[in-house]
Structures are given as structure tokens and as C-alpha cells.
mmCIF file of C-alpha atoms in Angstrom:
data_model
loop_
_atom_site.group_PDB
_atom_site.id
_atom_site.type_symbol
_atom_site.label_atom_id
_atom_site.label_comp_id
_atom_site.label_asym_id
_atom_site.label_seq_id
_atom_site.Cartn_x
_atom_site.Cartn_y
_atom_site.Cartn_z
ATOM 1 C CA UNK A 1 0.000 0.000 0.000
ATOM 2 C CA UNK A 2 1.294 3.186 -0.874
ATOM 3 C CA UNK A 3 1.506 5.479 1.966
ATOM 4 C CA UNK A 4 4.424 5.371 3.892
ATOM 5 C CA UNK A 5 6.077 2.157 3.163
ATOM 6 C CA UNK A 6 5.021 -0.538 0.939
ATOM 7 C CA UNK A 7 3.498 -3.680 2.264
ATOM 8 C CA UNK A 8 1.664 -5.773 0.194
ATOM 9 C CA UNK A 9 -1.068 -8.723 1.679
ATOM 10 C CA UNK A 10 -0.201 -12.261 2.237
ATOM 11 C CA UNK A 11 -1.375 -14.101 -0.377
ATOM 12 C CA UNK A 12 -4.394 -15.862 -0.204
ATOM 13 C CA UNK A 13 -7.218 -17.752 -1.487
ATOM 14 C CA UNK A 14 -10.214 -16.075 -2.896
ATOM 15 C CA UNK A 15 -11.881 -14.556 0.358
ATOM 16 C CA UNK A 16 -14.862 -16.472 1.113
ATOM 17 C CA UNK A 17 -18.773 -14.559 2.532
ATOM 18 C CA UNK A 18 -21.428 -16.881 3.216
ATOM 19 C CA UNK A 19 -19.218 -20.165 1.904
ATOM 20 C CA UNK A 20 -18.809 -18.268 -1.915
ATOM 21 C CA UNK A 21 -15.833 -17.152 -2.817
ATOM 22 C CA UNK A 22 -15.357 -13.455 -4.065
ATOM 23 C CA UNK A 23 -14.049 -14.255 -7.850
ATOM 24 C CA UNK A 24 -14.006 -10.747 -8.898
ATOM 25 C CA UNK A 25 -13.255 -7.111 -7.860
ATOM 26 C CA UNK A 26 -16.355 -6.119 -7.644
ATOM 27 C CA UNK A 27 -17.931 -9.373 -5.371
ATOM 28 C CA UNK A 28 -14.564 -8.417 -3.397
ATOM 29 C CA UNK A 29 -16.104 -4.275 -2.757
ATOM 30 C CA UNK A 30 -19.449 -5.538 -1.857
ATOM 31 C CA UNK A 31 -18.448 -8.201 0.554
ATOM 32 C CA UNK A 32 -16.057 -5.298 2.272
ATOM 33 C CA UNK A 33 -18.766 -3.095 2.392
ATOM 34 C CA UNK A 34 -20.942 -5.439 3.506
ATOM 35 C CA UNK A 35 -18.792 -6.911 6.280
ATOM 36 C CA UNK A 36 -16.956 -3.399 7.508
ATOM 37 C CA UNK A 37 -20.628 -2.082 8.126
ATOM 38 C CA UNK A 38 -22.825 -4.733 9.138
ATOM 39 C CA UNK A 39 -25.190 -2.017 10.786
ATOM 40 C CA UNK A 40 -26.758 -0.156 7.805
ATOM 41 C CA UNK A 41 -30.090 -2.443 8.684
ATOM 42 C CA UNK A 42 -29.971 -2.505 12.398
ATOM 43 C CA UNK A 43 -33.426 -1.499 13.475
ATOM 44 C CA UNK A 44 -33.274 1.445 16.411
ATOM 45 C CA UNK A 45 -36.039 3.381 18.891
ATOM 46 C CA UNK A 46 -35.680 7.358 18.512
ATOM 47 C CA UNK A 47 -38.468 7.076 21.571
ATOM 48 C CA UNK A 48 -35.943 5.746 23.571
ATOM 49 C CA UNK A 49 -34.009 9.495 24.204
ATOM 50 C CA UNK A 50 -37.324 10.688 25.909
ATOM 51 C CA UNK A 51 -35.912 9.922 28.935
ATOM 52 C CA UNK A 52 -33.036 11.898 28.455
ATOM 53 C CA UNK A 53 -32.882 15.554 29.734
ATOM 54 C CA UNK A 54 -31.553 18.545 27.733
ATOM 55 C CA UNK A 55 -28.641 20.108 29.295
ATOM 56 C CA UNK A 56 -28.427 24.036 29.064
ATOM 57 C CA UNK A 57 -26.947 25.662 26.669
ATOM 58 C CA UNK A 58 -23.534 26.522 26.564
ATOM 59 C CA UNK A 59 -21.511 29.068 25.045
ATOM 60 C CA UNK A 60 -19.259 28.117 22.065
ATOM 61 C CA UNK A 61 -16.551 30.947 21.266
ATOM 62 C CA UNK A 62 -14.406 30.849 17.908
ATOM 63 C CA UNK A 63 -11.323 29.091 17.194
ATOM 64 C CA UNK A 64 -8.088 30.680 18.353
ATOM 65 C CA UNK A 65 -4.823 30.781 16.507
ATOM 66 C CA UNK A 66 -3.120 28.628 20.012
ATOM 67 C CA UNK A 67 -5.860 25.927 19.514
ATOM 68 C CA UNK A 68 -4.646 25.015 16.200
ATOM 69 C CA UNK A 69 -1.058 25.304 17.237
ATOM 70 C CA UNK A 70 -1.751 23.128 20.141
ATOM 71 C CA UNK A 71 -3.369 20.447 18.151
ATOM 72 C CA UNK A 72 -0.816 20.146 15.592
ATOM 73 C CA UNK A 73 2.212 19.843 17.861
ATOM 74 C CA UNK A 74 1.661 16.773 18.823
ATOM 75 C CA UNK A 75 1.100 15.196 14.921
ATOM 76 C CA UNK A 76 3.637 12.810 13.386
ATOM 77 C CA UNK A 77 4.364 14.255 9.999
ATOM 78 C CA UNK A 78 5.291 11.146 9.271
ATOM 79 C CA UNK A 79 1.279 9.348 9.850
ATOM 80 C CA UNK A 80 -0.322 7.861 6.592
ATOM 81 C CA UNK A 81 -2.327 10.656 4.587
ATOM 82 C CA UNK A 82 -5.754 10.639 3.566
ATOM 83 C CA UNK A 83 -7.182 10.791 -0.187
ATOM 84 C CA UNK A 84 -5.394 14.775 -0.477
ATOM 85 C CA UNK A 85 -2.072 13.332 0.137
ATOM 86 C CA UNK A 86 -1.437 16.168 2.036
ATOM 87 C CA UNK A 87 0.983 15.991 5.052
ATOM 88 C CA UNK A 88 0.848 18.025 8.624
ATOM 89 C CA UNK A 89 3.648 19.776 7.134
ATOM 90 C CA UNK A 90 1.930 21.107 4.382
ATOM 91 C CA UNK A 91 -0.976 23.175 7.022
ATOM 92 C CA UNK A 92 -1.002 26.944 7.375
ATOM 93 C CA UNK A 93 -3.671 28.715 9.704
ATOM 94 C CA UNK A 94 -6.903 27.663 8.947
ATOM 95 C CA UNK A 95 -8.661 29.029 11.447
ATOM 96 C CA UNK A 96 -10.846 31.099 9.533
ATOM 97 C CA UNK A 97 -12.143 27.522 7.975
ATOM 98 C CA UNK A 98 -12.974 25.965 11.235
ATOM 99 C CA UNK A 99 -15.095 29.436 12.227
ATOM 100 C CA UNK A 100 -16.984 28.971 9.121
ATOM 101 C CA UNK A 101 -17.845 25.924 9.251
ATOM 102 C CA UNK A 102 -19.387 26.182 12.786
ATOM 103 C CA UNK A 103 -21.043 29.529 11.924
ATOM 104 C CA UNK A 104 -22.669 28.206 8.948
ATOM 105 C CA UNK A 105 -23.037 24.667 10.349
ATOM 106 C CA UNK A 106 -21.842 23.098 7.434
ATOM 107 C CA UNK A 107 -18.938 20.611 7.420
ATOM 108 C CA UNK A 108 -17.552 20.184 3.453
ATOM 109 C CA UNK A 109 -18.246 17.583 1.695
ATOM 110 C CA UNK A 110 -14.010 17.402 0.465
ATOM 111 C CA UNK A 111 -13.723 16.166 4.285
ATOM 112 C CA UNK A 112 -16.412 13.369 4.261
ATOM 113 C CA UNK A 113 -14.491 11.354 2.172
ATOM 114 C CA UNK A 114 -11.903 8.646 3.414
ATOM 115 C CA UNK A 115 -10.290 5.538 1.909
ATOM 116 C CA UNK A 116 -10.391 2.343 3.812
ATOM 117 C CA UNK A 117 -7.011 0.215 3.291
ATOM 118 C CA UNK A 118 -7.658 -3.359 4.169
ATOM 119 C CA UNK A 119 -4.729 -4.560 6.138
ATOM 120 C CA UNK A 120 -4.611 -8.336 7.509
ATOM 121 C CA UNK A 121 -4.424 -9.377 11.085
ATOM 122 C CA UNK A 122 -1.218 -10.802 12.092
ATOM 123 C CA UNK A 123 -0.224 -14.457 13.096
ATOM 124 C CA UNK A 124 -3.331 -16.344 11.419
ATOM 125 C CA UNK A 125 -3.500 -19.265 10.330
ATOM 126 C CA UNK A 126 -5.590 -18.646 6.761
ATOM 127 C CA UNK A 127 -6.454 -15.728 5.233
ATOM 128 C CA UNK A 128 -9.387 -16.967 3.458
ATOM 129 C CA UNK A 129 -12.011 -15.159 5.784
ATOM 130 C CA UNK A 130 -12.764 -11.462 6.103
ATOM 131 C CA UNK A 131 -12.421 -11.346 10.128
ATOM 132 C CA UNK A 132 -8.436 -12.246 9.315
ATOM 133 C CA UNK A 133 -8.468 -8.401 7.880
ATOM 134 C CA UNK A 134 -9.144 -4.970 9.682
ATOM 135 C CA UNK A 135 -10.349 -1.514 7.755
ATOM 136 C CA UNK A 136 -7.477 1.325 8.512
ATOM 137 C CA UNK A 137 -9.494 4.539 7.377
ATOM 138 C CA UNK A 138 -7.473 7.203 6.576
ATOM 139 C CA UNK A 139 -9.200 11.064 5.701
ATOM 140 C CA UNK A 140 -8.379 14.286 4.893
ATOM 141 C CA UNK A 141 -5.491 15.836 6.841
ATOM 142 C CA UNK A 142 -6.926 19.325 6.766
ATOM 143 C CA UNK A 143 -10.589 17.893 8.130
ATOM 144 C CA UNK A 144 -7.873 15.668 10.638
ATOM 145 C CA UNK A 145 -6.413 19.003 12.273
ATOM 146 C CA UNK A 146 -10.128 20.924 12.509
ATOM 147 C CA UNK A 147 -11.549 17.496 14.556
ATOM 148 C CA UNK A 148 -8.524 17.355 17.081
ATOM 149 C CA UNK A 149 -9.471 20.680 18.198
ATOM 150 C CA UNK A 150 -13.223 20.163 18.214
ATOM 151 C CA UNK A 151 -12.823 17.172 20.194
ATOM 152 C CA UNK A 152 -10.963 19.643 23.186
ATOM 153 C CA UNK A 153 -13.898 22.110 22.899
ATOM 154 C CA UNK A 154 -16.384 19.032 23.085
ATOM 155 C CA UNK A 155 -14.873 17.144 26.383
ATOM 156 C CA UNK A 156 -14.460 20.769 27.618
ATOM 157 C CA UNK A 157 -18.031 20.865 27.471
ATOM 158 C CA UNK A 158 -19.599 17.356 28.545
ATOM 159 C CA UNK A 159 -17.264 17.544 31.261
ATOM 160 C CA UNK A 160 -18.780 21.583 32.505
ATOM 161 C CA UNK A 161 -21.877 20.287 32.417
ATOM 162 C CA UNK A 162 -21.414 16.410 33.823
ATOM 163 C CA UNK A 163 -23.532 14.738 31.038
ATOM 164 C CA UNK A 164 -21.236 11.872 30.684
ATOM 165 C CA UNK A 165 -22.159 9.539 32.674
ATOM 166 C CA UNK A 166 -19.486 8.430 35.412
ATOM 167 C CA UNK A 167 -19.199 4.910 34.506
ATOM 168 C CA UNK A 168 -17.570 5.219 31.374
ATOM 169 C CA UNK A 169 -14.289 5.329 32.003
ATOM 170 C CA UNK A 170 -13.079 5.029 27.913
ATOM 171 C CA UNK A 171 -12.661 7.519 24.943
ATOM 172 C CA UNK A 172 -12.602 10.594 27.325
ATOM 173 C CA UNK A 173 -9.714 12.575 28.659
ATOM 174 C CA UNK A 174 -8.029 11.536 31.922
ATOM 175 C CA UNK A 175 -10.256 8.341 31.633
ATOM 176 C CA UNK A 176 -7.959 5.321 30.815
ATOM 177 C CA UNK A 177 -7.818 1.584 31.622
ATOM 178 C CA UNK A 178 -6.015 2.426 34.747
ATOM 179 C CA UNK A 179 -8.704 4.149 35.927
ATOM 180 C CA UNK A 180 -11.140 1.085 35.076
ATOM 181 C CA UNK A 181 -8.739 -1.124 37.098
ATOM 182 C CA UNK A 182 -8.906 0.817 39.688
ATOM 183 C CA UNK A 183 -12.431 0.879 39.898
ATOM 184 C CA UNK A 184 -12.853 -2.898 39.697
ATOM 185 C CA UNK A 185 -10.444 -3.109 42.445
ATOM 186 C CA UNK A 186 -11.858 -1.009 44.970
ATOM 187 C CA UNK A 187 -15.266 -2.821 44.211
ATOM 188 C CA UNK A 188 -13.745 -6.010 44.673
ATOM 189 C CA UNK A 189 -12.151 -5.292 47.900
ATOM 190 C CA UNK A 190 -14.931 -3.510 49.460
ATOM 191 C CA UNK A 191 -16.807 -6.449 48.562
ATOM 192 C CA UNK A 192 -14.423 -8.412 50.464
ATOM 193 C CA UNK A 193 -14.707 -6.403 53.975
ATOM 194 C CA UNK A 194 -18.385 -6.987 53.773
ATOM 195 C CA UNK A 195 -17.883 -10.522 53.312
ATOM 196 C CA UNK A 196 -19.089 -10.729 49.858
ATOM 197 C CA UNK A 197 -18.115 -12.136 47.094
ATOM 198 C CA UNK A 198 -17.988 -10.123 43.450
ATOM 199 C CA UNK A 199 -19.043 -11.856 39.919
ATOM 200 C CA UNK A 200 -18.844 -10.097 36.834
ATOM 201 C CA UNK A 201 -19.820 -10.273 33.596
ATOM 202 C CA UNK A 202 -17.448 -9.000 30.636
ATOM 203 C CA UNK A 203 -19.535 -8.373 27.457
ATOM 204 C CA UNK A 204 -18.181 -6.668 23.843
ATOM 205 C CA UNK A 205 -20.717 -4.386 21.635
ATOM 206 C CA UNK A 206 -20.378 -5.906 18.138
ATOM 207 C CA UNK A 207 -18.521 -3.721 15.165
ATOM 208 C CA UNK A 208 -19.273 -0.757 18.012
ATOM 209 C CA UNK A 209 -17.905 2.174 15.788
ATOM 210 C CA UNK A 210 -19.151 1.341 12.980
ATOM 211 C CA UNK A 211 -22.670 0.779 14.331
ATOM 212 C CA UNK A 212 -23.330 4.203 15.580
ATOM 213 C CA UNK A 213 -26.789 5.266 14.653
ATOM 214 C CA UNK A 214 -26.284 8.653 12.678
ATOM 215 C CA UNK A 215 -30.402 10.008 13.849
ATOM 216 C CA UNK A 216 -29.903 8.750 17.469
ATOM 217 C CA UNK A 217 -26.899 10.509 17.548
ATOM 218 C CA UNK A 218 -27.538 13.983 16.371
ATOM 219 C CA UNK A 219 -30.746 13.584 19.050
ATOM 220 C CA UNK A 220 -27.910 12.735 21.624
ATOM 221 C CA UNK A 221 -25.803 15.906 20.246
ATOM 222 C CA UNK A 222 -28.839 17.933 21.157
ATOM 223 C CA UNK A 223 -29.275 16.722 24.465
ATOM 224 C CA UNK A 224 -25.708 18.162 25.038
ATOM 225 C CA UNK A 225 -26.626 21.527 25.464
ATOM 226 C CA UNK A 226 -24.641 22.745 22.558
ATOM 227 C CA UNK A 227 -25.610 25.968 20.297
ATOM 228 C CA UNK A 228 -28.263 25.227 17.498
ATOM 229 C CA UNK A 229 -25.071 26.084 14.942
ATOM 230 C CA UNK A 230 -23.185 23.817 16.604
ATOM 231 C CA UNK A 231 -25.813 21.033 16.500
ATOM 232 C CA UNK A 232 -26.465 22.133 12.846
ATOM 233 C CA UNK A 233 -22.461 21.321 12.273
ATOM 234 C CA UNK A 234 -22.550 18.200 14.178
ATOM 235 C CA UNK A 235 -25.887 17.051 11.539
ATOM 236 C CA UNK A 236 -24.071 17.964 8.106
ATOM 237 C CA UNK A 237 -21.186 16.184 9.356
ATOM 238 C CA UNK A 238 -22.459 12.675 9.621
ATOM 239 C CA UNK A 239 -24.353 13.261 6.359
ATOM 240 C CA UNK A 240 -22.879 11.680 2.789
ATOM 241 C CA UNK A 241 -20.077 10.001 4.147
ATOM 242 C CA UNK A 242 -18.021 8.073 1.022
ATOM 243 C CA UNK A 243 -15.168 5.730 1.064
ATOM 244 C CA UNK A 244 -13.535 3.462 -0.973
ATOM 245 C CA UNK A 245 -11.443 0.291 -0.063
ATOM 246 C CA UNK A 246 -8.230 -0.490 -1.338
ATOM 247 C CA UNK A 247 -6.731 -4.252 -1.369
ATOM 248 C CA UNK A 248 -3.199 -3.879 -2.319
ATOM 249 C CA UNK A 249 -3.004 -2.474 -5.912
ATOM 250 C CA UNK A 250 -7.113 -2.289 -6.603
ATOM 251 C CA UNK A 251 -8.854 0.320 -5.527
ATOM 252 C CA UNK A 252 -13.070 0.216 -5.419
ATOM 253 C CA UNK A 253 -15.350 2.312 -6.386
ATOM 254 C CA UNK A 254 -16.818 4.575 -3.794
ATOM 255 C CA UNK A 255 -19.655 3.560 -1.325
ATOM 256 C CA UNK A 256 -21.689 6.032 0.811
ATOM 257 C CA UNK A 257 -21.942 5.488 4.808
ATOM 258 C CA UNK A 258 -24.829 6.235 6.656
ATOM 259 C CA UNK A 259 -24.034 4.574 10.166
ATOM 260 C CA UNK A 260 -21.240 4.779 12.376
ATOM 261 C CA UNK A 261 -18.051 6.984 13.354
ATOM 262 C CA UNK A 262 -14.781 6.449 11.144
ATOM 263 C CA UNK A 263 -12.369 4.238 13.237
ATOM 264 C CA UNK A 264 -9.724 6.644 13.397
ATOM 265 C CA UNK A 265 -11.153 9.851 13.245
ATOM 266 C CA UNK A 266 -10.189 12.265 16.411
ATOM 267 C CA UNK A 267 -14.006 13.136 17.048
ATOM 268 C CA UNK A 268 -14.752 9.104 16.918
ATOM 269 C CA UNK A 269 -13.957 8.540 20.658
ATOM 270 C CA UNK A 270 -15.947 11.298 22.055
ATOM 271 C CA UNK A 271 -18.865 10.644 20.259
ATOM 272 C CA UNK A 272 -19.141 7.037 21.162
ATOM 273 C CA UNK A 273 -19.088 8.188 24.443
ATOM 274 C CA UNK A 274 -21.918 10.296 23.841
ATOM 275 C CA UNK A 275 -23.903 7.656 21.979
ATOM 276 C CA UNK A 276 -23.353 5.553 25.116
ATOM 277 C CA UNK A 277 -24.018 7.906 28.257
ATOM 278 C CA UNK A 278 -28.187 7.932 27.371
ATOM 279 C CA UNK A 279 -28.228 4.244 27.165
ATOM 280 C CA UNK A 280 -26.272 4.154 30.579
ATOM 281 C CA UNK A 281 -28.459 6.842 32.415
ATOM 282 C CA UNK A 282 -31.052 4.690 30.699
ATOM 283 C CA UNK A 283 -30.270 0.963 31.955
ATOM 284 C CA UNK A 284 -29.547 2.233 35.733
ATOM 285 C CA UNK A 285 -32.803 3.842 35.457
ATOM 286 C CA UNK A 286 -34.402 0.304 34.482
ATOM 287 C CA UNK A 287 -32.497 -1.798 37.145
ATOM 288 C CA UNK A 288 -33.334 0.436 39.649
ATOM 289 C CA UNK A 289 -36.528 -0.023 38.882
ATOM 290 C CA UNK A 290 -36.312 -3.572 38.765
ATOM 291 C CA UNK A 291 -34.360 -3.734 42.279
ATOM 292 C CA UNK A 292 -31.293 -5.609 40.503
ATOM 293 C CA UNK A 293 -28.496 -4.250 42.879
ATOM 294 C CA UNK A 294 -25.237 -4.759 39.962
ATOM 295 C CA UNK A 295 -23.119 -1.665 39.090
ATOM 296 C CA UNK A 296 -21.535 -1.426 35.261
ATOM 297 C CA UNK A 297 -17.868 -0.160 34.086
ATOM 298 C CA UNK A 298 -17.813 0.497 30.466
ATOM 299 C CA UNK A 299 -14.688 1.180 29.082
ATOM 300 C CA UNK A 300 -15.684 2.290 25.014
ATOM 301 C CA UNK A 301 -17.329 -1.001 23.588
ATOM 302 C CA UNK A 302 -16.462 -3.157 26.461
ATOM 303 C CA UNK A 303 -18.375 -3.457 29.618
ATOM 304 C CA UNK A 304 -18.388 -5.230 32.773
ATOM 305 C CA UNK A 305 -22.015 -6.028 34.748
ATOM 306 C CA UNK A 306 -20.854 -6.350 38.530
ATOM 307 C CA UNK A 307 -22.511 -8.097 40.821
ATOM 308 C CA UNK A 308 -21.586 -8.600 44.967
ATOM 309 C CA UNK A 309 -23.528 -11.539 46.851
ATOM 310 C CA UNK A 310 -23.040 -13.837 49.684
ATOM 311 C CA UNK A 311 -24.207 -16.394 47.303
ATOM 312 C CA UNK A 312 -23.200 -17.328 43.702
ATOM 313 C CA UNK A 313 -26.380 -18.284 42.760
ATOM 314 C CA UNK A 314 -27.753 -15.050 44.041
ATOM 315 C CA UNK A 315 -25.074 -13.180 41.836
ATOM 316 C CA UNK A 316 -25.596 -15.116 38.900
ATOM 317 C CA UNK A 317 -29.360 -14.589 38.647
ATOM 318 C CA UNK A 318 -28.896 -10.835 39.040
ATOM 319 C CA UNK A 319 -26.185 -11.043 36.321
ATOM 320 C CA UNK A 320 -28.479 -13.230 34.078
ATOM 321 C CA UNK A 321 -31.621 -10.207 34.334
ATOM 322 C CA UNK A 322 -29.181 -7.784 33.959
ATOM 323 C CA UNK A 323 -27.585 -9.131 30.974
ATOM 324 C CA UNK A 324 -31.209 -9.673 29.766
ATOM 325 C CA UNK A 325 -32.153 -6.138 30.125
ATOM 326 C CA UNK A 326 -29.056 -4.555 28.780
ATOM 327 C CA UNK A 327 -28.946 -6.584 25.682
ATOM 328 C CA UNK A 328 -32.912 -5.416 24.862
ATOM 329 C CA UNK A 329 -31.543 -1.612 25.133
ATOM 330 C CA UNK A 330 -28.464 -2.182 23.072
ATOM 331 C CA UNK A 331 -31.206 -2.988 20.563
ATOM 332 C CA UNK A 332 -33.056 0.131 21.148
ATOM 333 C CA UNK A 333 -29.512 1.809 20.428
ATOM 334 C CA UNK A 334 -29.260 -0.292 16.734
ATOM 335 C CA UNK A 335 -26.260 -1.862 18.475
ATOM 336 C CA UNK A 336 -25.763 -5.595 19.071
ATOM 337 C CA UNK A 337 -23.500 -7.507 21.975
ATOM 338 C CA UNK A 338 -20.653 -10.262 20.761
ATOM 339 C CA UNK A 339 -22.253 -13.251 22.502
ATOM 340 C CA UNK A 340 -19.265 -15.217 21.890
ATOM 341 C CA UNK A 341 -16.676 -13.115 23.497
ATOM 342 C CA UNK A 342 -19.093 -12.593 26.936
ATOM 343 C CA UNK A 343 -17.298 -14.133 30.083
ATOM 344 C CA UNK A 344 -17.803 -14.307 33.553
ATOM 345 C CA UNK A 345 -15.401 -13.880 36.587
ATOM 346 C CA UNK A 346 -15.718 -14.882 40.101
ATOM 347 C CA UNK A 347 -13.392 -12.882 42.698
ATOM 348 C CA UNK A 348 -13.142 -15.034 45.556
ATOM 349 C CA UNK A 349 -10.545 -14.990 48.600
ATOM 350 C CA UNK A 350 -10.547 -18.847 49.147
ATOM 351 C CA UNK A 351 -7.538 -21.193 49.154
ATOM 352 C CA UNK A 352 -10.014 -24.303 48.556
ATOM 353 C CA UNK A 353 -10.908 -25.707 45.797
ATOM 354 C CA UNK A 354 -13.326 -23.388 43.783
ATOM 355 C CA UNK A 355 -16.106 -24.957 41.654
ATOM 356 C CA UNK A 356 -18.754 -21.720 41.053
ATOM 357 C CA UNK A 357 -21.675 -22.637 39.260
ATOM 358 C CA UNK A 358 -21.917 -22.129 35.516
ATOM 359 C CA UNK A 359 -24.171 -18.752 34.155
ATOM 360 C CA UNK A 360 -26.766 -20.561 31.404
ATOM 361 C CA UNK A 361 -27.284 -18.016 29.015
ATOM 362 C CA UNK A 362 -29.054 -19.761 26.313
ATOM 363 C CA UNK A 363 -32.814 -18.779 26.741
ATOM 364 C CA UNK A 364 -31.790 -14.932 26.168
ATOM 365 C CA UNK A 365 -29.532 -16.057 22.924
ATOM 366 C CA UNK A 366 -26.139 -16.111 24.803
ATOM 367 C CA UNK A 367 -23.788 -19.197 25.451
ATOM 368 C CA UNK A 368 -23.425 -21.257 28.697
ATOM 369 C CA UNK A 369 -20.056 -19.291 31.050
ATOM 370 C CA UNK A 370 -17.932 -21.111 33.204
ATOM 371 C CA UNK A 371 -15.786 -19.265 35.240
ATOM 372 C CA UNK A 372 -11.774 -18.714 35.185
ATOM 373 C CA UNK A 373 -10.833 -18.809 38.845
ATOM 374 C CA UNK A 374 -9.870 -15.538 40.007
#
């Protein structure tokens, strides 16, 4: 691939969807369309943001000339470029871009449009199967330099006004897996000292980024509390979205993208933390009401469902109506949980010989777990 060095894809046999192979180019773009954005049918409930609350509005100033110098000292000029080939060393001050666009709530349509280099995962054992590849998007470096500084003014404001909500410790600054272990550990341990025992339950949202909702989340962006030209930047920007895919020398034609955030992009991470926080608010709200005492971590597309008893079967039916309830949101959200990568964990402080009983999943769709000791 030509962007910074060469590296060509291990040869393989003709990449297989469904059990058909892909015998031409074109079979090739659609099945990479297809696969990289499994979402663009998964049904979603704009009803469901009625519980949400509208944060105030807050004040949004222009771009300064230190923002933009700030955001660019930190970029590698040596990082892949998008479709404009241009590099960070090629930006002036465009300042006076970045005002317009929020004043007139318009992002360009020269910006919207990425190309999506298939690169393969490494150490497998065939290559005949799409999951043995991952989509690297690159975009626009001028588009690249305007995000990194929206993204400050954004966490700058869902952190003012505290709409993010405070379990999700991922894809927000000063949040990082540290902090997650942290938190797991002082649950544990407190557990411990009131002579419980804690079970949790590790669950992965499906194709996550990609399956961002683009209504649900300009309804989310609202309930921010930003400026109506700020909203009205935030709607034109997840509007006609193009890529194209490029396997080695080919290169497709281009498709459009009406779901999800560009893995990649700087603004990506924040706004999957906004598409999360209602459906957090949201699912405490419903256990609550339920009286199922389990706390959650989420930590961007990965979550833990926590759960301190006396008993293991105690902990393991609140985990199983828990689990229930949260995967019946995610659908509300248009997003979908990874059954097969959902585990469960038993923190115990015995030296004996630990047999917990096994979490049966299969009447709400999920496997049977048996625990790792712990």
C-alpha cells in the first residue's frame, strides 16, 4: 500500500462470505462493504431518548490561533495521509475555515471522504475469511487538524456540564484503563470487607464504531446543550459520508456510509461516548426499577455487569436479568453484543478448591459461562 512504506497482503485464497468465494473485484467491494458495516439495517427506537434531559446551553466561542497550534504539535508528519495526500507539514492557519464551518453549520463535503485500506491481522493461520483483515481509514489531513481541536472544545463541554455519565471510564480525557482497574479493584475489595463475594460479567458491543446510529446521535448531540449552529455542524457532518477500499493495488469504487463513526477519526472517541451515556443513564434507570443491585464499568465497547452476593447463585441470577435487560436496550440503540466473546469472573478470597456454578445463558440467545478462577 502506498503510503508510507510498501506492504503488500499475504497471499491468499479467494476470500470467502457466506461459503462463496469473491471471484471478482467487484464481489470483493461488496463483501467489504458489507462486512466493515454490518449495521446499515440494524433497526433502532428514537423514543428511547425521551428519557433523556436537555442540558443548558452553553456558550461556544471561535477558534483561536493557540488551539490550532496546540493540536498540531503533537502530529507525526510522518502518519499515513488521507485521499489529499497532504501531510501536517503542508498546514497553514486555517482558522478562519474551522469558524466557518461552525457559523454556517456546514462541514464540506471534500472532508467526508476517506479511503479504507484493508490490512490483515497478524499471526493467522488462513487468510481466506474477512475477520483475518481490519479496515485502517485514513481522511483528509486538513478535516484531521479541525476534529482534534473540536474534540478539546467538546470534552471541555460534557465535562462543565457532567452529562457523561461516570461509569464510562473510555474515549474521554483523563479516563484510561487504569482508571477502570482501579475501579474494579476497589469494588472487589470492598466487597471483600463486607464478606461478599464479586461476579462479573465482561460483554463486547459488536462492530461498536461502525454501528453508531447517525439520527440517534444527532438527538444525543442535542441533548448536550450545545448551540443550534453547533448542532447544525454536528448534523451535516455525519451526512454523505463516502469511502472506498483499497486491497493492495485495486482500488473500489466509492460507497456512501450512513451509520457509524470512522475508526480513526479524532471526534470518533468522544462521540461514542456520547452515543453511550443515554443508554447508561437509561439501563440504571431500568435496574433500579427492577431492584437488581449490579453496578456497570464500560470502558468504550467493552463493559463489565458487577454483581456482589453472599451467594453465587444469588449473583448469577442478578447477572443473568441484567444481561437480559441490557442486551434489549443495546437494541433500542441499533447496536448488538458479541455473545461469543461474553465471560464471567468470580473474585473469591478462598484457598479451597473453587467450583462456582456455571451462568446458562441460552434462553436470552447467549452461550453457557464457566468461570476462570480468580
Amino acid at each position: 500500500m502506498n503510503w508510507i512504506r510498501r506492504h503488500k497482503l499475504p497471499a491468499v485464497e479467494a476470500i470467502k462470505f457466506d461459503s462463496h468465494p469473491c471471484l471478482s473485484p467487484e464481489s470483493l467491494w461488496d463483501t467489504l462493504h458489507s462486512m466493515f458495516n454490518t449495521a446499515l439495517n440494524h433497526q433502532f427506537d428514537l423514543n428511547i431518548l425521551n428519557n433523556i434531559e436537555y442540558k443548558p446551553s452553553s456558550q461556544w466561542f471561535p477558534f483561536s490561533k493557540e488551539e490550532f497550534k496546540q493540536a498540531i504539535s503533537n502530529c507525526n508528519n510522518s502518519s499515513a495521509p488521507g485521499p489529499n495526500k497532504l501531510t501536517w507539514g503542508h498546514l497553514k492557519s486555517i482558522i478562519n475555515i474551522a469558524n466557518s464551518c461552525f457559523e454556517l453549520g456546514h462541514w464540506p463535503n471534500y472532508f467526508k471522504y476517506s479511503s479504507t485500506i484493508i490490512i490483515s491481522k497478524p499471526n493467522k493461520t488462513s487468510y481466506n475469511q474477512l475477520k483475518a483483515f481490519r479496515p485502517i481509514v485514513l481522511l483528509n489531513t486538513l478535516g484531521k487538524l479541525i476534529k482534534k481541536v473540536v474534540v478539546k472544545r467538546l470534552q471541555f463541554t460534557v465535562a462543565s456540564n457532567d452529562f457523561i455519565h461516570p461509569s464510562q471510564l473510555g474515549s474521554l480525557k483523563f479516563k484510561s484503563t487504569i482508571d477502570a482497574s482501579v475501579a474494579l479493584t476497589h469494588i472487589v475489595q470492598s466487597g471483600w470487607v463486607k464478606g461478599k463475594m464479586t461476579s462479573t460479567l465482561a460483554f463486547d458491543i459488536s462492530q461498536f464504531f461502525p454501528s453508531l446510529n447517525h439520527q440517534l446521535l444527532t438527538l444525543i448531540l442535542e441533548k448536550v446543550g450545545l448551540k443550534s449552529k453547533v448542532s447544525s455542524f454536528f448534523m451535516n457532518y455525519l451526512v454523505k459520508r463516502k469511502t472506498n477500499y483499497i486491497w493492495n493495488d485495486l482500488h473500489s469504487p466509492d460507497f456512501k456510509i450512513n451509520v457509524g463513526v470512522g475508526q480513526g477519526s479524532a471526534l470518533s472517541p468522544i462521540l461514542s461516548a456520547l452515543y453511550l451515556t443515554p443508554f447508561l443513564y437509561i439501563l440504571e434507570k431500568h435496574l433500579k426499577n427492577l431492584k437488581i443491585p449490579i453496578s456497570i464499568l464500560l470502558f468504550i465497547d467493552d463493559g463489565l455487569i458487577i454483581a456482589q452476593n453472599k451467594s453465587l447463585d444469588m449473583s448469577n441470577t442478578h447477572l443473568f436479568c441484567s444481561y437480559n435487560v441490557l442486551s434489549k436496550l443495546l437494541d433500542n440503540f441499533g447496536l448488538v453484543i458479541k455473545h461469543a466473546k461474553t465471560e464471567i469472573f468470580h473474585f473469591n478470597r478462598s484457598h479451597g478448591i473453587f467450583n462456582p456454578p456455571p451462568l446458562d445463558l441460552l434462553p436470552i440467545g447467549g452461550p453457557t459461562l464457566h468461570s476462570k478462577d480468580t
